[in-house]
Coordinates of C-alpha atoms in Angstrom, one line a residue:
Chain P
M1 CA 65.5 47.6 155.4
E2 CA 64.7 45.1 158.2
N3 CA 66.8 42.2 157.1
Q4 CA 67.8 40.3 153.9
A5 CA 65.3 37.5 154.4
T6 CA 62.4 40.0 154.5
Y7 CA 63.8 41.9 151.5
E8 CA 64.1 38.7 149.5
L9 CA 60.5 37.7 150.4
I10 CA 59.2 41.1 149.3
E11 CA 61.2 40.9 146.1
K12 CA 59.7 37.5 145.3
Y13 CA 56.3 39.0 145.9
L14 CA 57.0 41.9 143.6
N15 CA 58.4 39.6 140.9
G16 CA 55.3 37.4 141.1
E17 CA 57.3 34.5 142.3
L18 CA 55.1 33.7 145.3
S19 CA 52.2 31.3 144.9
G20 CA 49.8 29.2 146.8
E21 CA 50.1 29.1 150.6
A22 CA 53.2 31.4 150.6
L23 CA 51.4 34.1 148.6
A24 CA 48.3 33.8 150.8
N25 CA 50.4 34.1 154.0
F26 CA 52.3 37.1 152.7
E27 CA 49.1 38.9 151.7
K28 CA 47.6 38.1 155.1
R29 CA 50.7 39.6 156.8
L30 CA 50.3 42.8 154.7
T31 CA 46.8 43.3 156.0
H32 CA 48.0 43.0 159.6
E33 CA 51.5 44.5 159.5
P34 CA 51.6 48.1 158.5
D35 CA 55.4 48.1 158.7
L36 CA 55.6 45.3 156.2
T37 CA 53.3 47.3 153.8
A38 CA 55.5 50.4 154.2
E39 CA 58.6 48.2 153.6
L40 CA 56.9 46.8 150.4
D41 CA 56.3 50.4 149.2
E42 CA 59.9 51.4 149.9
I43 CA 61.4 48.5 148.1
R44 CA 59.0 48.9 145.1
A45 CA 60.1 52.5 144.9
L46 CA 63.7 51.6 145.1
H47 CA 63.4 49.1 142.3
Q48 CA 61.7 51.6 140.2
L49 CA 64.4 54.1 140.9
V50 CA 67.1 51.6 139.8
E51 CA 65.1 51.0 136.7
L52 CA 65.2 54.7 135.9
G53 CA 68.9 54.6 136.5
G54 CA 69.1 51.9 133.7
D55 CA 66.9 54.1 131.5
Q56 CA 69.3 56.9 132.1
I57 CA 72.2 54.9 130.7
A58 CA 70.1 54.1 127.7
Q59 CA 69.1 57.7 127.3
R60 CA 72.7 58.8 127.3
Q61 CA 73.5 56.3 124.5
I62 CA 70.6 57.4 122.5
N63 CA 71.5 61.1 123.0
Q64 CA 75.0 60.3 121.9
A65 CA 73.6 58.6 118.7
A66 CA 71.4 61.7 118.1
D67 CA 74.4 64.1 118.5
L68 CA 76.5 62.0 116.1
Y69 CA 73.7 61.8 113.6
E70 CA 73.2 65.6 113.7
A71 CA 76.9 66.2 113.4
Q72 CA 77.1 63.9 110.3
R73 CA 74.0 65.6 108.9
R74 CA 75.6 69.0 109.3
V75 CA 78.7 67.9 107.4
V76 CA 76.6 66.5 104.6
Y77 CA 74.6 69.7 104.4
R78 CA 77.7 71.8 104.5
R79 CA 79.2 69.8 101.6
R80 CA 76.0 70.0 99.7
S81 CA 75.8 73.7 100.2
V82 CA 79.3 74.2 98.9
V83 CA 78.5 72.1 95.8
L84 CA 75.2 73.9 95.2
G85 CA 76.9 77.2 95.7
M86 CA 79.5 76.3 93.1
V87 CA 76.9 75.1 90.7
A88 CA 74.9 78.4 91.2
I89 CA 78.0 80.5 90.6
L90 CA 78.8 78.5 87.4
A91 CA 75.3 78.9 86.2
M92 CA 75.4 82.7 86.8
V93 CA 78.8 82.9 84.9
L94 CA 77.3 80.9 82.0
L95 CA 74.2 83.0 82.1
V96 CA 76.2 86.2 81.8
F97 CA 79.0 85.1 79.5
Y98 CA 77.4 82.4 77.3
P99 CA 75.4 84.8 75.0
R100 CA 78.6 86.9 74.6
L101 CA 80.7 83.8 73.9
K102 CA 78.1 82.5 71.5
K103 CA 78.0 85.9 69.7
L104 CA 81.8 85.8 69.3
E105 CA 81.6 82.3 68.0
N106 CA 79.1 83.4 65.4
I107 CA 81.4 86.3 64.3
N108 CA 84.4 83.9 64.1
D109 CA 82.4 81.5 62.0
Q110 CA 81.1 84.3 59.8
L111 CA 84.6 85.6 59.1
F112 CA 85.8 82.0 58.4
A113 CA 82.9 81.4 56.0
E114 CA 83.5 84.6 54.1
N115 CA 87.2 83.8 53.6
F116 CA 87.6 80.1 53.4
R117 CA 87.7 78.5 49.9
P118 CA 89.3 75.0 49.6
F119 CA 92.7 75.3 47.8
R120 CA 92.8 73.8 44.3
A121 CA 93.2 70.0 44.1
P122 CA 96.7 68.5 44.0
S123 CA 98.2 68.1 40.5
N124 CA 97.8 64.7 38.9
V125 CA 101.3 64.7 37.5
R126 CA 103.7 63.1 39.9
S127 CA 107.3 62.2 39.2
D128 CA 107.6 59.4 41.9
D129 CA 106.0 56.0 42.0
S130 CA 103.0 57.4 44.0
A131 CA 101.3 59.0 41.0
E132 CA 98.4 56.5 41.0
Y133 CA 97.9 57.1 44.7
W134 CA 97.8 60.9 44.3
E135 CA 95.4 60.5 41.5
E136 CA 92.9 58.8 43.8
I137 CA 93.3 61.6 46.3
R138 CA 92.9 64.2 43.7
Q139 CA 89.6 62.7 42.5
A140 CA 88.3 62.4 46.1
Y141 CA 89.3 66.0 46.8
E142 CA 87.7 67.3 43.6
T143 CA 84.4 65.5 44.4
E144 CA 84.6 67.0 47.9
N145 CA 84.9 63.6 49.5
Y146 CA 87.2 65.0 52.2
S147 CA 86.7 62.1 54.6
E148 CA 88.1 59.7 51.9
V149 CA 91.1 62.1 51.3
I150 CA 91.7 62.1 55.1
T151 CA 91.6 58.3 55.3
Q152 CA 94.0 58.0 52.4
L153 CA 96.5 60.6 53.6
E154 CA 96.4 59.4 57.2
N155 CA 97.4 55.9 56.0
K156 CA 100.1 57.1 53.6
R157 CA 103.6 56.1 54.5
P158 CA 106.1 59.1 54.9
S159 CA 107.7 60.3 51.7
S160 CA 109.7 63.2 50.4
Q161 CA 106.4 65.0 49.8
D162 CA 105.3 64.9 53.4
Y163 CA 104.5 68.7 53.4
L164 CA 102.0 68.1 50.5
Q165 CA 100.4 65.3 52.4
Q166 CA 100.1 67.4 55.5
F167 CA 98.8 70.4 53.6
Y168 CA 95.9 68.5 51.9
L169 CA 95.2 66.8 55.2
G170 CA 94.8 70.2 56.9
M171 CA 92.7 71.4 54.0
S172 CA 90.4 68.4 54.1
Y173 CA 90.0 68.6 57.9
L174 CA 89.0 72.3 57.4
A175 CA 86.7 71.7 54.4
K176 CA 84.8 68.6 55.6
T177 CA 81.5 68.8 57.3
P178 CA 81.6 69.2 60.2
S179 CA 85.1 70.6 60.1
Q180 CA 87.9 69.6 62.5
P181 CA 89.9 72.7 62.8
D182 CA 92.1 71.3 65.7
H183 CA 93.3 68.5 63.4
A184 CA 93.7 71.0 60.6
I185 CA 95.9 73.2 62.8
L186 CA 98.3 70.3 63.5
A187 CA 98.6 69.4 59.9
F188 CA 99.2 73.0 58.7
E189 CA 101.8 73.5 61.5
K190 CA 103.6 70.5 60.2
T191 CA 103.4 71.8 56.6
I192 CA 105.3 75.0 57.5
T193 CA 108.1 73.3 59.4
T194 CA 109.9 72.4 56.1
D195 CA 111.0 74.6 53.3
N196 CA 108.4 74.2 50.5
D197 CA 106.3 76.2 48.0
Y198 CA 103.2 75.9 50.1
I199 CA 104.3 77.7 53.3
E200 CA 102.6 81.0 52.6
I201 CA 99.4 79.3 51.5
A202 CA 99.5 77.0 54.6
E203 CA 100.1 80.0 56.9
W204 CA 96.9 81.6 55.5
Y205 CA 94.8 78.5 56.1
L206 CA 96.4 78.1 59.5
G207 CA 95.1 81.5 60.5
L208 CA 91.6 80.6 59.2
A209 CA 91.8 77.3 61.2
Y210 CA 92.6 79.2 64.4
L211 CA 89.5 81.4 63.7
K212 CA 87.3 78.4 63.1
N213 CA 88.7 76.8 66.2
Q214 CA 87.5 79.9 68.2
Q215 CA 91.1 80.9 68.9
R216 CA 90.4 84.5 68.0
D217 CA 93.4 86.1 69.7
K218 CA 95.8 83.5 68.3
A219 CA 94.4 84.1 64.8
K220 CA 94.8 87.8 65.1
L221 CA 98.4 87.5 66.3
H222 CA 99.1 85.0 63.5
F223 CA 97.7 87.3 60.8
Q224 CA 99.6 90.3 62.2
Q225 CA 102.9 88.3 62.0
L226 CA 102.1 87.3 58.4
I227 CA 101.8 91.0 57.4
E228 CA 105.0 91.9 59.3
K229 CA 106.8 89.0 57.5
G230 CA 105.6 90.5 54.2
N231 CA 103.5 87.5 53.1
T232 CA 101.8 88.3 49.8
Y233 CA 99.4 85.4 49.6
Q234 CA 95.9 86.7 50.4
R235 CA 97.4 89.9 51.8
E236 CA 94.3 92.0 51.1
A237 CA 92.1 89.5 52.8
I238 CA 94.4 89.3 55.8
L239 CA 94.3 93.1 56.2
D240 CA 90.5 93.1 56.0
L241 CA 90.3 90.3 58.6
L242 CA 92.6 92.2 60.9
A243 CA 90.4 95.2 60.7
R244 CA 87.4 93.1 61.5
I245 CA 88.8 91.0 64.3
K246 CA 88.4 93.3 67.3
Chain K
M1 CA 63.5 34.6 114.9
S2 CA 62.7 34.5 111.2
K3 CA 65.5 34.1 108.7
I4 CA 65.0 37.4 107.0
F5 CA 65.6 39.2 110.2
E6 CA 68.8 37.4 110.8
S7 CA 70.8 40.5 110.0
E8 CA 69.0 42.3 112.9
R9 CA 69.6 39.5 115.3
L10 CA 73.1 40.6 115.9
I11 CA 72.0 44.2 116.7
V12 CA 69.4 42.9 119.2
E13 CA 71.9 40.5 120.8
E14 CA 74.6 43.1 121.1
I15 CA 72.3 45.6 122.8
R16 CA 70.9 43.0 125.0
N17 CA 74.3 41.8 126.2
G18 CA 75.6 45.3 126.6
G19 CA 78.6 44.5 124.5
G20 CA 81.3 46.9 123.4
K21 CA 79.5 47.6 120.1
T22 CA 76.2 48.7 121.8
Q23 CA 76.8 52.3 121.0
V24 CA 77.8 51.5 117.4
Y25 CA 74.5 49.7 116.9
I26 CA 72.4 52.4 118.6
N27 CA 74.1 54.9 116.3
K28 CA 73.2 52.7 113.3
L29 CA 69.6 52.3 114.4
Y30 CA 69.3 56.1 114.8
A31 CA 70.8 56.9 111.5
D32 CA 68.8 54.2 109.6
H33 CA 65.4 54.9 111.0
F34 CA 65.2 58.5 112.2
P35 CA 64.7 60.1 108.7
K36 CA 61.5 58.1 108.1
V37 CA 60.0 59.1 111.5
R38 CA 61.0 62.7 110.9
R39 CA 59.3 62.8 107.6
F40 CA 56.1 61.3 109.1
I41 CA 56.0 63.7 112.0
Q42 CA 56.7 66.8 109.9
R43 CA 53.9 65.8 107.5
N44 CA 51.6 65.4 110.5
S45 CA 51.8 68.8 112.1
G46 CA 55.1 68.3 113.9
S47 CA 58.4 70.1 113.8
E48 CA 62.0 68.7 113.5
N49 CA 62.3 69.0 117.3
D50 CA 59.1 67.1 117.9
A51 CA 60.5 64.3 115.6
K52 CA 63.7 64.2 117.6
D53 CA 61.9 63.9 120.9
I54 CA 59.4 61.3 119.7
F55 CA 62.1 59.3 118.0
Q56 CA 64.3 59.3 121.1
E57 CA 61.4 58.2 123.2
G58 CA 60.7 55.4 120.7
M59 CA 64.3 54.3 120.8
M60 CA 64.1 54.2 124.5
I61 CA 61.0 52.0 124.5
L62 CA 62.7 49.7 121.9
Y63 CA 65.8 49.6 124.0
K64 CA 63.9 48.6 127.1
Q65 CA 62.0 45.9 125.2
I66 CA 65.3 44.5 124.0
M67 CA 66.8 44.7 127.5
K68 CA 63.9 42.9 129.1
D69 CA 64.1 40.3 126.3
K70 CA 60.6 41.2 125.1
F71 CA 61.5 42.1 121.6
R72 CA 61.7 38.8 119.8
G73 CA 62.1 40.0 116.3
E74 CA 58.6 39.2 115.0
S75 CA 58.8 42.5 113.1
R76 CA 61.6 44.3 111.5
I77 CA 63.2 46.7 114.0
G78 CA 62.5 49.7 111.7
T79 CA 58.8 48.7 111.3
Y80 CA 58.4 48.3 115.0
L81 CA 60.2 51.5 115.9
F82 CA 58.1 53.4 113.4
S83 CA 54.9 52.0 114.9
I84 CA 56.0 53.0 118.4
C85 CA 56.8 56.5 117.2
R86 CA 53.5 56.8 115.3
Y87 CA 51.6 55.7 118.5
L88 CA 53.5 58.2 120.6
W89 CA 52.9 61.0 118.2
Y90 CA 49.2 60.2 118.0
H91 CA 49.0 60.7 121.8
Q92 CA 51.2 63.8 121.7
L93 CA 48.8 65.4 119.2
E94 CA 45.9 64.4 121.4
D95 CA 47.6 66.1 124.4
R96 CA 48.0 69.2 122.3
G97 CA 44.4 69.1 121.2
K98 CA 45.3 68.9 117.6
T99 CA 43.6 67.1 114.8
R100 CA 45.0 63.8 113.8
N101 CA 44.8 62.5 110.2
F102 CA 46.2 59.1 110.9
A103 CA 45.4 56.1 113.1
P104 CA 47.8 54.8 115.7
D105 CA 47.9 51.4 113.9
L106 CA 48.8 49.0 116.7
S107 CA 49.1 45.9 114.5
E108 CA 52.9 45.8 114.7
L109 CA 52.9 46.4 118.4
E110 CA 50.2 43.7 118.9
K111 CA 52.3 41.3 116.8
Q112 CA 55.0 41.7 119.4
N113 CA 52.4 41.6 122.2
L114 CA 54.0 44.9 123.3
I115 CA 51.2 47.3 123.9
F116 CA 52.6 49.6 126.6
P117 CA 50.9 52.4 128.5
Y118 CA 51.5 55.8 127.0
Q119 CA 53.9 57.7 129.2
K120 CA 55.8 60.9 128.7
I121 CA 59.5 60.9 128.7
L122 CA 61.4 62.3 131.7
Q123 CA 62.6 65.8 131.6
K124 CA 66.3 66.8 131.8
Q125 CA 65.9 68.1 135.4
Q126 CA 64.4 64.8 136.4
W127 CA 67.3 62.9 134.9
S128 CA 69.7 65.0 136.8
W129 CA 68.1 64.0 140.1
I130 CA 68.5 60.4 139.2
D131 CA 72.0 60.9 138.2
K132 CA 72.8 62.6 141.5
V133 CA 71.6 59.5 143.4
F134 CA 73.4 57.0 141.3
S135 CA 76.7 58.9 141.3
Q136 CA 76.8 58.3 145.1
L137 CA 77.0 54.6 144.6
A138 CA 80.3 52.7 144.1
D139 CA 80.8 51.3 140.6
D140 CA 80.3 47.7 141.6
C141 CA 77.1 48.6 143.5
R142 CA 75.7 50.4 140.5
K143 CA 76.6 47.5 138.3
I144 CA 75.0 44.8 140.4
L145 CA 71.8 46.7 141.0
L146 CA 71.4 47.5 137.3
N147 CA 72.3 43.9 136.3
A148 CA 69.8 42.4 138.7
L149 CA 66.9 44.9 138.5
Y150 CA 67.2 46.5 135.1
Y151 CA 68.9 43.9 132.8
Q152 CA 67.3 41.2 134.9
Y153 CA 70.2 38.8 134.9
S154 CA 69.9 35.9 137.3
M155 CA 72.1 35.8 140.4
E156 CA 74.1 33.0 138.9
E157 CA 74.8 35.1 135.7
I158 CA 75.8 38.1 137.9
A159 CA 78.1 35.9 140.0
L160 CA 79.9 34.8 136.8
Q161 CA 80.0 38.3 135.3
M162 CA 81.3 40.0 138.4
E163 CA 83.5 37.2 139.5
F164 CA 81.7 36.4 142.8
E165 CA 82.3 33.0 144.3
N166 CA 78.6 32.0 144.0
A167 CA 75.1 33.3 143.6
Q168 CA 74.5 33.7 147.3
I169 CA 77.4 36.1 147.6
A170 CA 76.0 38.1 144.7
R171 CA 72.6 38.1 146.4
N172 CA 74.2 39.4 149.7
K173 CA 76.1 42.1 147.7
K174 CA 72.9 43.2 145.9
Y175 CA 71.1 43.5 149.3
K176 CA 73.9 45.6 150.8
C177 CA 74.0 47.9 147.8
L178 CA 70.2 48.5 147.8
K179 CA 70.5 49.2 151.5
R180 CA 73.2 51.7 150.8
L181 CA 71.0 53.4 148.2
R182 CA 68.1 53.5 150.7
G183 CA 70.4 54.9 153.4
Y184 CA 71.6 57.7 151.2
L185 CA 68.0 58.6 150.4
D186 CA 67.0 58.5 154.1
E187 CA 69.8 61.0 154.7
H188 CA 68.5 63.3 152.0
P189 CA 64.7 63.4 152.6
E190 CA 64.1 66.3 150.1
L191 CA 65.8 64.3 147.3
K192 CA 63.9 61.2 148.3
S193 CA 60.6 63.1 148.1
I194 CA 61.5 64.4 144.6
L195 CA 62.5 61.0 143.4
R196 CA 59.3 59.5 144.8
D197 CA 57.3 62.0 142.8
I198 CA 59.3 61.1 139.6
V199 CA 58.8 57.4 140.2
N200 CA 55.1 57.8 140.8
N201 CA 54.4 60.5 138.2
P202 CA 57.2 61.0 135.7
T203 CA 55.4 63.8 133.9

């Protein structure tokens, strides 16, 4: 590079900053001075090279963005694959086991339907001051308005005859359509916690409630325990059920 | 710049000023707009790798337009970037002798007055030659040359940025650095010849 003044003149020419007489003089020199023309080419090439250097910085930043994007995409794909894999496994499990579970459910329901008969209505003769109340429950129970029986019994304040309240609550939950065997189980379990005349009966219905609630193993165990205890209520039916619950 | 593009003004300014968040915004531009370009190229006879190459080239063009203060936000960045990529892919298919079922649609590019000659992107090997030359320069030399010739800052701005006493000192420094670059190339005529080829014919 000859000198800074020549360089700056050439740079002005390249940037289009020369005009009028200055431009004309420079172009005239170019036609007569091959060294100046060569210098112009050199500087033009150097400028272009610096520009490529700038491009390279940009290219690095863009490459970095591309790498980051791909890395994030891989993470998303990996997570998606894991979720899809789990869904596929779940679907296969359901495909294999659902018909079997459904079949078992049908058998449980069938055994329940064959054995379940709502226990007779509560007696209308009561010694305490709740006779009128129990009469209403009796009527609702006899007319199979089990939802009404449940409403009345759920709102009843505790009394000395709680076991009776719990027994008919369990019975109503089991008899209503659709039945709510889980609620019935709770009520029957409460019924048998105190000493009363309904224990054996409640135990029988508790077993049926387990069956209806698709707790087949628990029902089987419960009925076996009733036989071992020597329960007499519905003994034949229990033995028959045990033979049929495989 | 129109009000609806206000949210993009920050991105353009940050890239233009080479601020600390430049990489963050470039990452965001990539993540926001690459999927659309990829879909377009894959639906028009291209592969995922074609899409990556074209998009990176498109990003490069946008970056340069921003740097040279030529992108003034008359279009949304995404719309403009997509137009560039479609234009590039149109020519790429032409080079490959493949049928094109779409038009280059230059309306967005014309809106910006940014019709540029179609040019292929540099190859990795070519970049490595350029890298070799620039790595010989001291940091301050690289910076002043890039600021003056690539980012096109004025000498007054450069003096301020690089803490020179005045613009004339910056001018002297720039001259010395360019002379140093030229001296290095003169000492390595083979490299100089390769770079001359790259500058004159990047493909």
